[in-house]
Amino acid sequence: MREHPRVVIVGGGFAGLRAARGLRRASVRVTLIDRQNHHLFQPLLYQVATAAVSPANIAQPIRKVFRRQHNVDVVMGEVRGIDAEARAVRVGERAYTYDWLVLASGARDSYFGHDDWRAFAPPLKTIDDALEIRRRFLGAFERAETGRDDASRRAALTFVIVGGGPTGVELAGAMAELSDHTIRRDFRAVDTSTARIVLVEGRGRLLSQFDPKLSEIALHDLHDLGVEVMLDSMVTSIDASGVSIERAEGATRIETANVVWAAGVRASPLGAMLGAPTDASGRVEVDADLSVPGRPEVFVVGDLARVLDGATGGDVPGMAPGAMQMGSHVGEIIAGEARALAAGRPAPARTAFVYRDKGMMATIGRNRAVAQLAGRRVGGMLAWLLWAGVHIFYLIGFRSKVLTMIEWAWSYVFYERGARLITGVDAERDDRDA
Ligand SMILES: Cc1cc2nc3c(=O)[nH]c(=O)nc-3n(C[C@H](O)[C@H](O)[C@H](O)COP(=O)(O)OP(=O)(O)OC[C@H]3O[C@@H](n4cnc5c(N)ncnc54)[C@H](O)[C@@H]3O)c2cc1C
């Protein structure tokens, strides 16, 4: 009996998961490789970083996701090489051969050539990053509580977030609410509401992908929450004691040890290994069917692909809906070709990928959000409810949906945040003592 043809999918994010699911009825053997053992719902990472939800609520073991899809083998490992001629990807000593390859390894943070800033300004991309930010953020209030004088307390309670896109805005709003309400009555020596939260953005407005009116609403809401927003401001250096910023009115410096980097991403380096053309941020320029030019058996999807949106002429935004749609599209193509192969028929003509714009949303705080849906702009409570509904809907796993809803309802009623744990302190102490 002929073996089933093999599909290798690299990345168990939004795109990779959809591609694998699209192959559930296909006569293929799928190997899904990810360096993490879990699928991560990145849109809610900021809630882990600000102690609103527990990490397990937004991450699902990939093995569990495919427990009932018997044609999928899950491999936990980091792909370090792709041999497109031999049709194989390399994980450690092993090579996994494929008839079709789906590359869905996403994007990673980028410090625009200043990788030395990373030690002082962690990014927000993985669960570990979120826990590190949570540790630094909550730890700062503990340091302020035992600070010797007002100056040391003020320095401990200054937070700078670099990048005014959705992640920066969401983090700044959540941090302001936490220090103003949630933890205020838990401290004795320090008034946590005096925390200074600064959001630094290089462009002239926040949420630059959104309609300008929504950027204004976000700015207004953040001001209301006490966040200091610096627009047209470029960070020029970050070190252990603070951040230097270049502004039209001159250079300024903020003394702080609490900086978060939410300013940029770069495509996974695996794209460059295909030898296909890439854009300035490392995304692979794919054909209309999402395959790599000259390699019809290799598809690139999600944040790693540069895809044109026929409707606007711009790029499909690097967001979850586009990644899911690309994954489904490629799953369908491969399933169709596998069917034709099994029946001894020629492969059907491939269809071009068409992006369906599902809109954009960002939340700023309790009852405050902005949403741009089907040409409509929505702000305030309605946008916030929409945001919550959409995120619960797309969270993977019934348990995660229920637990997250309970945690949100609890925080809404009691202004509480259930995941206020400072973890990783022992590791930090061991490093210091070594
Ligand atoms: C903090 C944050 C907030 C966001 N908020 C929103 C939002 O509100 N709405 C929205 O639509 N989008 C949001 N996004 C963007 C959205 O998460 C991405 O567009 C989406 O995750 C892209 O999906 P993907 O499958 O291409 O990549 P990912 O979901 O990033 O998945 C890539 C996978 O590949 C794996 N991988 C990478 N390299 C390797 C390797 N060498 N070997 C093996 N495995 C590898 C990774 O572990 C990961 O699991 C947010 C992103 C971040 C970081």
mmCIF file of C-alpha atoms in Angstrom, residues 240-376:
data_model
loop_
_atom_site.group_PDB
_atom_site.id
_atom_site.type_symbol
_atom_site.label_atom_id
_atom_site.label_comp_id
_atom_site.label_asym_id
_atom_site.label_seq_id
_atom_site.Cartn_x
_atom_site.Cartn_y
_atom_site.Cartn_z
ATOM 1 C CA ALA A 240 19.894 49.906 33.200
ATOM 2 C CA SER A 241 18.978 53.304 34.622
ATOM 3 C CA GLY A 242 16.648 54.771 32.022
ATOM 4 C CA VAL A 243 15.537 55.718 28.526
ATOM 5 C CA SER A 244 16.782 58.585 26.351
ATOM 6 C CA ILE A 245 14.246 60.078 23.975
ATOM 7 C CA GLU A 246 14.603 62.496 21.064
ATOM 8 C CA ARG A 247 11.674 64.906 20.645
ATOM 9 C CA ALA A 248 11.041 67.966 18.495
ATOM 10 C CA GLU A 249 11.504 70.146 21.597
ATOM 11 C CA GLY A 250 14.844 68.487 22.390
ATOM 12 C CA ALA A 251 16.280 65.381 23.977
ATOM 13 C CA THR A 252 14.898 64.112 27.247
ATOM 14 C CA ARG A 253 15.705 61.280 29.622
ATOM 15 C CA ILE A 254 13.470 59.269 31.928
ATOM 16 C CA GLU A 255 15.159 57.555 34.861
ATOM 17 C CA THR A 256 13.600 54.126 35.290
ATOM 18 C CA ALA A 257 14.439 50.459 35.463
ATOM 19 C CA ASN A 258 10.979 49.500 34.174
ATOM 20 C CA VAL A 259 10.826 49.577 30.401
ATOM 21 C CA VAL A 260 8.773 47.388 28.055
ATOM 22 C CA TRP A 261 9.474 47.071 24.344
ATOM 23 C CA ALA A 262 6.342 46.991 22.180
ATOM 24 C CA ALA A 263 7.806 48.711 19.168
ATOM 25 C CA GLY A 264 8.606 46.319 16.396
ATOM 26 C CA VAL A 265 8.590 42.868 14.919
ATOM 27 C CA ARG A 266 10.645 41.090 12.319
ATOM 28 C CA ALA A 267 9.718 37.962 10.376
ATOM 29 C CA SER A 268 11.076 34.606 11.542
ATOM 30 C CA PRO A 269 14.524 33.926 10.035
ATOM 31 C CA LEU A 270 13.255 30.661 8.485
ATOM 32 C CA GLY A 271 11.775 32.611 5.564
ATOM 33 C CA ALA A 272 15.211 33.703 4.403
ATOM 34 C CA MET A 273 16.359 30.051 4.295
ATOM 35 C CA LEU A 274 14.058 29.365 1.345
ATOM 36 C CA GLY A 275 16.133 31.593 -0.902
ATOM 37 C CA ALA A 276 12.944 33.371 -1.994
ATOM 38 C CA PRO A 277 12.656 37.173 -2.156
ATOM 39 C CA THR A 278 11.873 38.829 1.171
ATOM 40 C CA ASP A 279 10.862 42.376 2.078
ATOM 41 C CA ALA A 280 12.663 44.741 4.471
ATOM 42 C CA SER A 281 11.179 43.062 7.546
ATOM 43 C CA GLY A 282 12.083 39.561 6.337
ATOM 44 C CA ARG A 283 8.627 38.511 5.112
ATOM 45 C CA VAL A 284 8.564 36.151 2.141
ATOM 46 C CA GLU A 285 7.010 37.550 -1.038
ATOM 47 C CA VAL A 286 4.597 34.787 -2.006
ATOM 48 C CA ASP A 287 2.582 34.109 -5.159
ATOM 49 C CA ALA A 288 -1.183 34.632 -5.245
ATOM 50 C CA ASP A 289 -1.833 31.067 -3.991
ATOM 51 C CA LEU A 290 0.615 31.696 -1.076
ATOM 52 C CA SER A 291 3.285 29.412 -2.496
ATOM 53 C CA VAL A 292 6.899 30.449 -2.897
ATOM 54 C CA PRO A 293 7.810 31.545 -6.461
ATOM 55 C CA GLY A 294 9.305 28.555 -8.294
ATOM 56 C CA ARG A 295 8.469 26.141 -5.436
ATOM 57 C CA PRO A 296 4.786 25.240 -5.691
ATOM 58 C CA GLU A 297 5.148 22.622 -2.931
ATOM 59 C CA VAL A 298 6.231 25.239 -0.375
ATOM 60 C CA PHE A 299 3.690 27.626 1.155
ATOM 61 C CA VAL A 300 4.367 30.530 3.501
ATOM 62 C CA VAL A 301 1.489 31.818 5.631
ATOM 63 C CA GLY A 302 0.699 34.183 8.493
ATOM 64 C CA ASP A 303 3.038 36.885 9.762
ATOM 65 C CA LEU A 304 5.922 35.392 7.795
ATOM 66 C CA ALA A 305 4.241 36.048 4.436
ATOM 67 C CA ARG A 306 3.935 39.331 2.615
ATOM 68 C CA VAL A 307 0.579 39.187 0.888
ATOM 69 C CA LEU A 308 -1.197 41.938 -0.990
ATOM 70 C CA ASP A 309 -4.771 42.727 -0.133
ATOM 71 C CA GLY A 310 -6.495 43.064 -3.531
ATOM 72 C CA ALA A 311 -9.183 45.311 -2.021
ATOM 73 C CA THR A 312 -6.880 48.014 -0.657
ATOM 74 C CA GLY A 313 -3.681 47.464 -2.611
ATOM 75 C CA GLY A 314 -1.817 47.428 0.726
ATOM 76 C CA ASP A 315 -0.374 44.502 2.638
ATOM 77 C CA VAL A 316 -2.596 42.078 4.524
ATOM 78 C CA PRO A 317 -1.986 43.205 8.127
ATOM 79 C CA GLY A 318 0.104 40.950 10.375
ATOM 80 C CA MET A 319 -2.805 39.962 12.556
ATOM 81 C CA ALA A 320 -4.586 36.817 13.643
ATOM 82 C CA PRO A 321 -7.530 36.895 11.155
ATOM 83 C CA GLY A 322 -5.213 37.125 8.114
ATOM 84 C CA ALA A 323 -3.022 34.329 9.495
ATOM 85 C CA MET A 324 -6.028 32.065 10.071
ATOM 86 C CA GLN A 325 -7.443 32.751 6.623
ATOM 87 C CA MET A 326 -4.091 31.991 4.976
ATOM 88 C CA GLY A 327 -3.754 28.750 6.945
ATOM 89 C CA SER A 328 -7.242 27.618 5.888
ATOM 90 C CA HIS A 329 -6.583 28.538 2.250
ATOM 91 C CA VAL A 330 -3.418 26.459 2.080
ATOM 92 C CA GLY A 331 -5.071 23.566 3.950
ATOM 93 C CA GLU A 332 -7.775 23.512 1.268
ATOM 94 C CA ILE A 333 -5.281 23.569 -1.609
ATOM 95 C CA ILE A 334 -3.245 20.699 -0.180
ATOM 96 C CA ALA A 335 -6.347 18.641 0.653
ATOM 97 C CA GLY A 336 -7.579 19.072 -2.946
ATOM 98 C CA GLU A 337 -4.237 18.088 -4.445
ATOM 99 C CA ALA A 338 -3.927 15.063 -2.133
ATOM 100 C CA ARG A 339 -7.407 13.923 -3.208
ATOM 101 C CA ALA A 340 -6.499 14.269 -6.864
ATOM 102 C CA LEU A 341 -3.234 12.392 -6.314
ATOM 103 C CA ALA A 342 -5.032 9.508 -4.573
ATOM 104 C CA ALA A 343 -7.558 9.278 -7.422
ATOM 105 C CA GLY A 344 -4.850 9.478 -10.089
ATOM 106 C CA ARG A 345 -6.338 12.718 -11.428
ATOM 107 C CA PRO A 346 -4.412 15.867 -12.334
ATOM 108 C CA ALA A 347 -4.236 18.430 -9.532
ATOM 109 C CA PRO A 348 -7.043 21.030 -9.628
ATOM 110 C CA ALA A 349 -6.140 24.602 -10.558
ATOM 111 C CA ARG A 350 -5.114 26.580 -7.479
ATOM 112 C CA THR A 351 -7.194 29.519 -6.376
ATOM 113 C CA ALA A 352 -5.721 32.846 -5.347
ATOM 114 C CA PHE A 353 -5.905 33.848 -1.695
ATOM 115 C CA VAL A 354 -8.493 36.537 -0.999
ATOM 116 C CA TYR A 355 -8.259 38.370 2.311
ATOM 117 C CA ARG A 356 -11.495 39.145 4.129
ATOM 118 C CA ASP A 357 -10.993 42.136 6.384
ATOM 119 C CA LYS A 358 -12.457 41.305 9.801
ATOM 120 C CA GLY A 359 -11.543 44.692 11.251
ATOM 121 C CA MET A 360 -9.269 45.747 14.091
ATOM 122 C CA MET A 361 -9.721 46.296 17.784
ATOM 123 C CA ALA A 362 -7.737 47.448 20.769
ATOM 124 C CA THR A 363 -8.822 47.790 24.351
ATOM 125 C CA ILE A 364 -7.658 50.645 26.539
ATOM 126 C CA GLY A 365 -9.282 49.704 29.810
ATOM 127 C CA ARG A 366 -12.509 48.985 31.587
ATOM 128 C CA ASN A 367 -15.389 49.948 29.239
ATOM 129 C CA ARG A 368 -12.890 51.586 26.921
ATOM 130 C CA ALA A 369 -11.867 50.195 23.557
ATOM 131 C CA VAL A 370 -11.751 51.124 19.889
ATOM 132 C CA ALA A 371 -12.906 48.961 17.004
ATOM 133 C CA GLN A 372 -12.957 49.373 13.263
ATOM 134 C CA LEU A 373 -15.372 46.924 11.663
ATOM 135 C CA ALA A 374 -16.770 46.842 8.128
ATOM 136 C CA GLY A 375 -15.980 50.529 7.616
ATOM 137 C CA ARG A 376 -17.574 51.518 10.951
#
